[in-house]
Tab-separated table of C-alpha atoms in Angstrom:
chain	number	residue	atom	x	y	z
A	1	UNK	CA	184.471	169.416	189.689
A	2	UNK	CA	181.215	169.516	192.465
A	3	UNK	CA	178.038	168.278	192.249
A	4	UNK	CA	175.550	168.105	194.931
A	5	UNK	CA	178.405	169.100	197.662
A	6	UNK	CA	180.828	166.099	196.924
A	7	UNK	CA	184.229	167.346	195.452
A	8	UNK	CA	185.886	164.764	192.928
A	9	UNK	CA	189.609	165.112	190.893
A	10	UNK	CA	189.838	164.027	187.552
A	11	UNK	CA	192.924	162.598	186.204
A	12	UNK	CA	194.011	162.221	182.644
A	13	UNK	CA	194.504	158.882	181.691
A	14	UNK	CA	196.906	158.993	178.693
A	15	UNK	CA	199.228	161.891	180.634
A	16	UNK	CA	199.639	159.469	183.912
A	17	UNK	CA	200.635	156.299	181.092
A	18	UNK	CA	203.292	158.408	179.223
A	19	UNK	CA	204.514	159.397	182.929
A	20	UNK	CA	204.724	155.701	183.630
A	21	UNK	CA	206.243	154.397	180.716
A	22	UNK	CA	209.216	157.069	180.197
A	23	UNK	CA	212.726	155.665	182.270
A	24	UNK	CA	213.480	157.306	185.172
A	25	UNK	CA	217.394	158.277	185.452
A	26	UNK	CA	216.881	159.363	189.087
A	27	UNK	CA	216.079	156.563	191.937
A	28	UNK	CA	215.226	159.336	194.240
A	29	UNK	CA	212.923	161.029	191.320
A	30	UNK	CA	210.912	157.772	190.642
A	31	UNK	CA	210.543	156.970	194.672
A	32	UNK	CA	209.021	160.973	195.097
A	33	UNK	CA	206.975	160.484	191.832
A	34	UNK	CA	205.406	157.869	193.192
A	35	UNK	CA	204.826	159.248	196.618
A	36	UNK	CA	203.070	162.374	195.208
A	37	UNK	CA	200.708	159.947	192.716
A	38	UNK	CA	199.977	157.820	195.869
A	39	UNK	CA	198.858	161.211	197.200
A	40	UNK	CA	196.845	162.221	194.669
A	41	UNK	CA	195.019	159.050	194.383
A	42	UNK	CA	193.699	159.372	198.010
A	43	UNK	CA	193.356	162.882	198.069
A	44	UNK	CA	189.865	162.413	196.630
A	45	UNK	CA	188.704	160.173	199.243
A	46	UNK	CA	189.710	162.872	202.077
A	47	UNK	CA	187.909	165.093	199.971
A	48	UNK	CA	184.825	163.393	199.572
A	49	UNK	CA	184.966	162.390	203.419
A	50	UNK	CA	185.160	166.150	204.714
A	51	UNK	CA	182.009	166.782	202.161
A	52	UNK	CA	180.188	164.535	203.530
A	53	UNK	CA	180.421	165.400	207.017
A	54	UNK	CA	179.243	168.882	205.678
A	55	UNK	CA	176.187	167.462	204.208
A	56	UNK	CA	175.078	165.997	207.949
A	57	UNK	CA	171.733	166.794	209.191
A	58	UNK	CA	172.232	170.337	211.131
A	59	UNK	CA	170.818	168.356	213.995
A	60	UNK	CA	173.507	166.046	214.829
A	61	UNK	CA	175.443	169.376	216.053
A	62	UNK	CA	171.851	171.124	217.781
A	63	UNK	CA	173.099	171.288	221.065
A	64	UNK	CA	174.582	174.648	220.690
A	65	UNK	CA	176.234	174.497	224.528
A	66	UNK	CA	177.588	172.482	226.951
A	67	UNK	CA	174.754	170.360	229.123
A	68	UNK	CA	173.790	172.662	231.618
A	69	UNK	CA	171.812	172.888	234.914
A	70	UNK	CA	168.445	174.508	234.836
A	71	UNK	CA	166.261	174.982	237.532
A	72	UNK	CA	162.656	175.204	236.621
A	73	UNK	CA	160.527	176.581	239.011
A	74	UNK	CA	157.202	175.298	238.488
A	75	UNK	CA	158.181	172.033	237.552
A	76	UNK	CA	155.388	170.219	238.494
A	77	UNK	CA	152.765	172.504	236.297
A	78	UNK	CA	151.374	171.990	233.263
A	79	UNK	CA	154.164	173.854	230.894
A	80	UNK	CA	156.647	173.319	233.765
A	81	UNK	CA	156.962	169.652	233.549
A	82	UNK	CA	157.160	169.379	229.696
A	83	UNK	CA	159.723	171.849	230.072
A	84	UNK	CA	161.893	169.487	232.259
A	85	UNK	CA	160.839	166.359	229.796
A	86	UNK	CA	162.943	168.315	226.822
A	87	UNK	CA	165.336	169.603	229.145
A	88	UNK	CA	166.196	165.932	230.356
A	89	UNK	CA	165.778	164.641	226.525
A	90	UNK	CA	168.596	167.190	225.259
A	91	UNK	CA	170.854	166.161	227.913
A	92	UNK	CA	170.380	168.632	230.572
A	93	UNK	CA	170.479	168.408	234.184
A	94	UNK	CA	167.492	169.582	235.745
A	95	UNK	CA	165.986	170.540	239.324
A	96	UNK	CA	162.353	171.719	239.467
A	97	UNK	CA	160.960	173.569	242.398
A	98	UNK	CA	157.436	173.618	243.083
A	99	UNK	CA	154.956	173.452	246.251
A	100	UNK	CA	154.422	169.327	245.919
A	101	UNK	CA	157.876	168.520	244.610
A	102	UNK	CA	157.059	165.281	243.215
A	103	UNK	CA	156.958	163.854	240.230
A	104	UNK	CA	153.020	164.103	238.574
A	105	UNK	CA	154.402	161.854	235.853
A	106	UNK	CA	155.656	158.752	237.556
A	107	UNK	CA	155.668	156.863	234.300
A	108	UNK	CA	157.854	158.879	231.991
A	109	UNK	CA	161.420	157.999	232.008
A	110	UNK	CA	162.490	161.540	231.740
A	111	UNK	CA	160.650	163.225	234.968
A	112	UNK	CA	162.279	160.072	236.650
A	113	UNK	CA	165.826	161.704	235.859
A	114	UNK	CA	164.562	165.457	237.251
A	115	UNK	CA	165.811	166.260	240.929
A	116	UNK	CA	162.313	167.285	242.336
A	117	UNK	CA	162.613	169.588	245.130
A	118	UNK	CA	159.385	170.792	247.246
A	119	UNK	CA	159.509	174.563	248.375
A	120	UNK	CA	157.539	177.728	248.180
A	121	UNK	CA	159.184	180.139	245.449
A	122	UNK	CA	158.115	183.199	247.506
A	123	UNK	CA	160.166	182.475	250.030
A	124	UNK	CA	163.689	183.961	249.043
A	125	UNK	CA	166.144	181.794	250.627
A	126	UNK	CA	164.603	178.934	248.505
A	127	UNK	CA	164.889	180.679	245.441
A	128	UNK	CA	168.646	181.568	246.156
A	129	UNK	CA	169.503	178.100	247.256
A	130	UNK	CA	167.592	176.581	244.321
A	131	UNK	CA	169.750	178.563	241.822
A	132	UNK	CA	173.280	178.767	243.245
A	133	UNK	CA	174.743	175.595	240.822
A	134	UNK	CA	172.615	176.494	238.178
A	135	UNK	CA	173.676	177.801	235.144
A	136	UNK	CA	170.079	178.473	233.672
A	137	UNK	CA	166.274	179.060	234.642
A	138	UNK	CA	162.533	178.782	233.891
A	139	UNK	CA	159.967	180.377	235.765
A	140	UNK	CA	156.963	178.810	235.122
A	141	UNK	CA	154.476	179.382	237.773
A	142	UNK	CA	151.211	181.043	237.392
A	143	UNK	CA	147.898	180.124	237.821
A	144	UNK	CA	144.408	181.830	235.970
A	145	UNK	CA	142.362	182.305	238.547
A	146	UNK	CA	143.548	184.041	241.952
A	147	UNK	CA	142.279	183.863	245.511
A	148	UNK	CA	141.035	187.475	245.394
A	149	UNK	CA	138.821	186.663	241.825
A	150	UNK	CA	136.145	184.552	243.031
A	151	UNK	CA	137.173	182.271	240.480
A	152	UNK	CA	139.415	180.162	242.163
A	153	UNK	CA	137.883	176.816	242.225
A	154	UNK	CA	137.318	177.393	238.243
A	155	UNK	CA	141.585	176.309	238.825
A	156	UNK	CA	141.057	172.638	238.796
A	157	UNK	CA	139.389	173.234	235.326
A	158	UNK	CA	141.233	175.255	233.817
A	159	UNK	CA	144.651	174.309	235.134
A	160	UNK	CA	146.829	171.859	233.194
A	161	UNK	CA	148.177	170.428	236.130
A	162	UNK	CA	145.333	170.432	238.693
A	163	UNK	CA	146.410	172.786	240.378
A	164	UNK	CA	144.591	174.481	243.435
A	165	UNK	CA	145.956	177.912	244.589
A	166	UNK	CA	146.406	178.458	248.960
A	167	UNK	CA	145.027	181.214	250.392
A	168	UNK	CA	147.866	183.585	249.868
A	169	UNK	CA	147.647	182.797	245.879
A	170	UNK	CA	147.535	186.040	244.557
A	171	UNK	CA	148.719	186.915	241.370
A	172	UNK	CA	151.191	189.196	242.821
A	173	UNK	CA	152.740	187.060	245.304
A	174	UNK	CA	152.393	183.983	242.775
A	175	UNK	CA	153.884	186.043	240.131
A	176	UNK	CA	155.619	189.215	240.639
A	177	UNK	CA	157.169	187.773	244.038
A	178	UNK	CA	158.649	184.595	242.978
A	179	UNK	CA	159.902	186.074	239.576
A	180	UNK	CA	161.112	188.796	241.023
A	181	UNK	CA	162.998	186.588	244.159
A	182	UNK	CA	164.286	184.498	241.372
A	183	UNK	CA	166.056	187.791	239.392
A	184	UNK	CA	167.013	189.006	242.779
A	185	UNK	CA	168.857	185.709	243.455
A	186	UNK	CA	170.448	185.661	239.683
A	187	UNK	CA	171.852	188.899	239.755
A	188	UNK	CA	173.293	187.995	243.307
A	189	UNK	CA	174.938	185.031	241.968
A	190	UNK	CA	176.355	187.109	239.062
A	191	UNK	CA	177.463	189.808	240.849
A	192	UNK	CA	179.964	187.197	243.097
A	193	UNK	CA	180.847	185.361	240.088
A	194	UNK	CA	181.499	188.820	237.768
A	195	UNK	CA	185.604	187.994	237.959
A	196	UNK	CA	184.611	184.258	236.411
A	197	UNK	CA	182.328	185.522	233.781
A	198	UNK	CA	185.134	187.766	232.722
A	199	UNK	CA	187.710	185.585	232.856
A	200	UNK	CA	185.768	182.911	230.514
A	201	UNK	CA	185.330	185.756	228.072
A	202	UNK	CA	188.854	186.392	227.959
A	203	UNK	CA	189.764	183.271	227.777
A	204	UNK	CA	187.261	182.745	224.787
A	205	UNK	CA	184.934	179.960	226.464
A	206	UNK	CA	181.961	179.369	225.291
A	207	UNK	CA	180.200	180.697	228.557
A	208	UNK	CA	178.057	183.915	228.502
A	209	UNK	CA	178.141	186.369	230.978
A	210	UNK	CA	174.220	186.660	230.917
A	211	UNK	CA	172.437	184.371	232.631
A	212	UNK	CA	170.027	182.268	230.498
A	213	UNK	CA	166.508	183.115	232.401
A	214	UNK	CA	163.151	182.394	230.590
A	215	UNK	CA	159.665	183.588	231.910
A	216	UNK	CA	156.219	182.730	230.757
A	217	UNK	CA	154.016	185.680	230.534
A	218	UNK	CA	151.102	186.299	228.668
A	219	UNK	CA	149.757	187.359	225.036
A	220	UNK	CA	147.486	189.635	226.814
A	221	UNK	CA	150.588	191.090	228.073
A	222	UNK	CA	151.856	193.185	225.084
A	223	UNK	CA	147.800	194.608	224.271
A	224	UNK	CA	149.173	198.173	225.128
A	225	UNK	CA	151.932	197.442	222.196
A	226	UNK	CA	149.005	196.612	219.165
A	227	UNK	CA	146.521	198.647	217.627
A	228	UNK	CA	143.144	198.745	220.066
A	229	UNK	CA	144.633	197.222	223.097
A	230	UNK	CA	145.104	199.586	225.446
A	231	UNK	CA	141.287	200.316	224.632
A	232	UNK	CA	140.644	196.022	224.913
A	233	UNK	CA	142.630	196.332	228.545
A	234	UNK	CA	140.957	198.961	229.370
A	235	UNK	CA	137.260	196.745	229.595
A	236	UNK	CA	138.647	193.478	230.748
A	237	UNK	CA	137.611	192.605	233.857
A	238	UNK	CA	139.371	193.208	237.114
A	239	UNK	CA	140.849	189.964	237.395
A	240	UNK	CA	142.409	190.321	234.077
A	241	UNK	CA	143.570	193.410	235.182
A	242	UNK	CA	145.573	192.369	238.277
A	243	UNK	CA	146.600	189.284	236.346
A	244	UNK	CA	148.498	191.250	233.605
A	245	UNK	CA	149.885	194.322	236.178
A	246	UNK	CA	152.126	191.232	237.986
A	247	UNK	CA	152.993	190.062	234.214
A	248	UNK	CA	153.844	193.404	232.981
A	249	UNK	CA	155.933	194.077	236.394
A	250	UNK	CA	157.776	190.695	235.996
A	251	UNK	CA	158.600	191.928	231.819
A	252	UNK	CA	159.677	195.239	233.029
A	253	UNK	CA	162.277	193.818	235.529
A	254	UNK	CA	163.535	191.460	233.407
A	255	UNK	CA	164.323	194.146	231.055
A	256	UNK	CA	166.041	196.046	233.639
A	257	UNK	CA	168.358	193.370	234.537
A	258	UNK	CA	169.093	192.616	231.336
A	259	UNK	CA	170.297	196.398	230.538
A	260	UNK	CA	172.467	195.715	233.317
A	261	UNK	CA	174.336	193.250	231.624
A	262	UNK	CA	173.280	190.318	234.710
A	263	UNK	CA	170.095	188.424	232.752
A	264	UNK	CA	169.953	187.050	229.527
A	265	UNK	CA	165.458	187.056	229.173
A	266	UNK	CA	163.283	185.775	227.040
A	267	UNK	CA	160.137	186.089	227.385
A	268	UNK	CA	157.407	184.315	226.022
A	269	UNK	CA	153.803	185.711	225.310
A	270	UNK	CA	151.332	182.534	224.544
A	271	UNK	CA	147.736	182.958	224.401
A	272	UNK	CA	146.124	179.953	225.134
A	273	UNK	CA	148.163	177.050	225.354
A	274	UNK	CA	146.919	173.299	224.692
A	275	UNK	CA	147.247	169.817	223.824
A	276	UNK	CA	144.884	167.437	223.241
A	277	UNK	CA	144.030	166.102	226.537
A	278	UNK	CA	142.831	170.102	227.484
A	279	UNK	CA	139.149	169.591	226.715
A	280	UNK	CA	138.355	172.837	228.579
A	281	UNK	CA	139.623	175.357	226.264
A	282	UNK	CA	139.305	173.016	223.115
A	283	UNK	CA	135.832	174.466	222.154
A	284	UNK	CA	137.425	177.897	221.599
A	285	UNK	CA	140.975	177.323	220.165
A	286	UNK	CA	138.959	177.706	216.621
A	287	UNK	CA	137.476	181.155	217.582
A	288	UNK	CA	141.082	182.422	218.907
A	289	UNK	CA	142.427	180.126	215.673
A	290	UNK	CA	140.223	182.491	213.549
A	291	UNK	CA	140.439	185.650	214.719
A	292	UNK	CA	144.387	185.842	214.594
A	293	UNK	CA	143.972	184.928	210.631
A	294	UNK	CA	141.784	187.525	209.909
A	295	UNK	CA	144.154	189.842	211.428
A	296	UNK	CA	142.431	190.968	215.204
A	297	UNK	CA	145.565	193.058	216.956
A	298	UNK	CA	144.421	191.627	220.185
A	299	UNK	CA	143.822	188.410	219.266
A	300	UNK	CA	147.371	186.021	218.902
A	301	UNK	CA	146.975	182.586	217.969
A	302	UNK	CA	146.875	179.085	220.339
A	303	UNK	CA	150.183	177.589	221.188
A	304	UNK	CA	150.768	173.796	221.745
A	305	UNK	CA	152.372	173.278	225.316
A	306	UNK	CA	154.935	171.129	223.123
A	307	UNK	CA	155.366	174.501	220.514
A	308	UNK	CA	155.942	176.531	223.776
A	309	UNK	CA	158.069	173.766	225.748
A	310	UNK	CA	160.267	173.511	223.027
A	311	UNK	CA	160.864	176.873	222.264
A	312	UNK	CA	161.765	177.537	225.835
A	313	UNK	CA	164.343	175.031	225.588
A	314	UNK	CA	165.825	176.620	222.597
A	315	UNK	CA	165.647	180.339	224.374
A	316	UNK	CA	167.844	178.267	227.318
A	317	UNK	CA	170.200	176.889	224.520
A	318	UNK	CA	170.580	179.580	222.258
A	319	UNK	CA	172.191	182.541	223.290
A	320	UNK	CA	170.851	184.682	219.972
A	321	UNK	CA	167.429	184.663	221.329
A	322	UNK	CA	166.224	187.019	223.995
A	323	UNK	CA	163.505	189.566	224.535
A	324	UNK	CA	159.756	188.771	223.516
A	325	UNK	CA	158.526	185.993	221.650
A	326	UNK	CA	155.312	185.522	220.194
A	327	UNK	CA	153.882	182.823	218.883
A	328	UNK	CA	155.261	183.307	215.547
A	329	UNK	CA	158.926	183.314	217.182
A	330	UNK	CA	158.083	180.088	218.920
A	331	UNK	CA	157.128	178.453	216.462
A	332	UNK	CA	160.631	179.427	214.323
A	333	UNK	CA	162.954	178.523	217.135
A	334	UNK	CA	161.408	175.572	218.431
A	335	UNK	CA	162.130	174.003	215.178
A	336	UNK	CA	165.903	174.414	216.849
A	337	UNK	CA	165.499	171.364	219.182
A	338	UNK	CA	162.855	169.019	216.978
C-alpha cells in the first residue's frame, strides 16, 4: 500500500512461519528460498528510498540547463546588475558590457565574480566580440530621458544606477542600435554554427538551436494591443513617443529573428520598476498599484527590480518561455529560480 508517496510491502506473518518450519528436501531449493526472502525483505527499503527522492523539493533540480555564459549588456545599470547578481548566484558565467565597465557594487560577492568589460554597445564590433563564447544574452540598456527631450538631467533622478546619458544618447541609438547590433551579431554567430546546432539536435543534447536573448522593453510598449491605447499613445508627449518607436522597433525585430528560427526572445514589458531604495517613483507606485486593480487597460502594475531580475533569469534558463511577458508572467516564472 501508499500513503503520502512512500510505498511499503506487507508480509504475512503466519504464511512466512509455516514456510520456515516445513523441511526442505532440496539444498538448492532452501539456498534460492532464502535468496528470494532476503530480497523481499530489502525490496522495501529501495522502495521507500526511490520515493523519497521523488518527494524532494522541485528546487534541488531548478537549474533546468547546463551553466551557461551570458553576456549582459548593461551590466552596470540598475536592472542590469541584479541581473548578473542571479546569474552569478545560479551558477552562471557572466560578462557585462557597459560604458564604465566596472563594478558599481564593489561589496557584493557576486558582481566580484562578473567579467566587467567597458565598451560602447553601438559600436558593432563590440557587440560581436562580446557575444562570440556566449551561449545567452540580456540587453538591458535604456535610459528615460534622452538628449533630444530636454529632460536629460531629470536621469540622475530617475535612473537606478545614476546614470547620465552623452551627447549622442538618443533613444534610437541607445536602443534600437545596440539591440539591434546585438541580434545582428546573434544571428551571425548562428548562422556559422547552424551545422553544430544541428548536430546537437540529432544527437539529442540538451542544447537549443535558438539562442536564449532577453530584452527589456516597456509596458507602454504593448498600449496599441489594449483597449484605449492607441488613443492614450496617441496624447503622450513626444518624448514618450520616440521612446516607445525604438522599443516597438527592437520587439518587432526580435520577432523576426525568431520566425527565422536564429533567436529564442523574450521580452519583458515592466511598468515601473522599484525597490525600496527608489524614493523617486515611490510616491506613485500606489496610484499605478491602483489603477491596474480596478482594471485601467493602460495602466499595468509596478514590478520589483528583484520580480523582473529573476524572471529574466528564468526566460535565460527555461527554454518554454519566449515572447512577451507582463507582469503577471513575471511574477509566475520568477517563482522558477526563488
Amino acid at each position: 500500500m501508499a500513503q503520502h508517496g512512500v510505498s511499503c510491502v506487507v508480509y504475512p506473518r503466519k504464511r512466512q512461519r509455516e514456510t520456515a518450519s516445513r523441511p526442505h528436501s532440496n539444498p538448492s531449493r532452501l539456498h534460492n528460498h532464502n535468496k528470494t526472502n532476503a530480497s523481499l525483505r530489502t525490496a522495501p527499503h529501495r522502495t521507500m528510498k526511490i520515493s523519497a527522492l521523488l518527494l524532494l523539493p522541485t528546487a534541488a533540480f531548478s537549474l533546468a540547463t547546463r551553466p551557461l555564459k551570458v553576456t549582459v549588456f548593461g551590466g552596470t545599470g540598475y536592472v542590469g546588475s541584479a541581473v548578473c547578481e542571479r546569474l552569478i548566484q545560479r551558477g552562471h558565467e557572466v560578462t557585462a558590457v557597459s560604458r564604465r565597465g566596472v563594478n558599481p557594487k564593489p561589496d557584493s560577492k557576486e558582481l566580484s565574480q562578473v567579467n566587467w568589460v567597458r565598451g560602447d554597445a553601438t559600436d558593432l564590433r563590440v557587440v560581436e566580440e562580446s557575444i562570440k563564447d556566449a551561449d545567452a544574452a540580456v540587453h538591458a540598456i535604456g535610459l528615460l530621458f534622452d538628449v533630444d527631450s530636454g529632460l536629460a538631467d531629470l536621469n540622475k533622478i530617475v535612473s537606478g544606477s545614476g546614470s547620465v546619458p552623452g551627447s549622442s544618447s538618443t533613444y534610437d541609438a541607445i536602443t534600437r542600435t545596440t539591440a539591434f547590433n546585438v541580434i545582428d551579431s546573434v544571428e551571425k554567430k548562428q548562422s556559422r554554427n547552424l551545422n553544430v546546432q544541428l548536430d546537437k539536435l540529432i544527437k539529442g543534447d540538451s542544447g537549443t538551436a535558438k539562442f536564449p536573448l532577453c530584452f527589456v522593453s516597456a509596458a507602454e510598449a504593448g498600449w496599441p494591443e489594449v483597449p484605449f491605447g492607441e488613443t492614450v499613445d496617441g496624447l503622450a508627449p513626444r518624448w514618450l513617443n520616440r521612446y516607445l518607436v525604438a522599443k516597438r522597433a527592437v520587439e518587432s525585430r526580435l520577432k523576426e529573428s525568431s520566425e527565422k528560427g536564429w533567436i529564442r526572445e523574450v521580452i519583458y514589458r515592466p511598468s515601473l520598476i522599484w525597490d525600496w531604495t527608489k524614493f523617486d517613483v515611490l510616491p506613485v507606485i500606489p496610484v499605478f498599484n491602483f489603477a491596474s486593480a480596478i482594471g485601467v487597460p493602460f495602466v499595468d502594475k509596478t514590478v520589483r527590480v528583484e520580480t523582473l531580475a529573476d524572471a529574466i533569469v528564468a526566460g535565460l534558463e527555461g527554454d518554454d518561455i519566449q515572447g512577451v511577458q507582463r507582469v503577471g508572467e513575471m511574477e509566475r516564472i520568477c517563482e522558477r529560480v526563488r
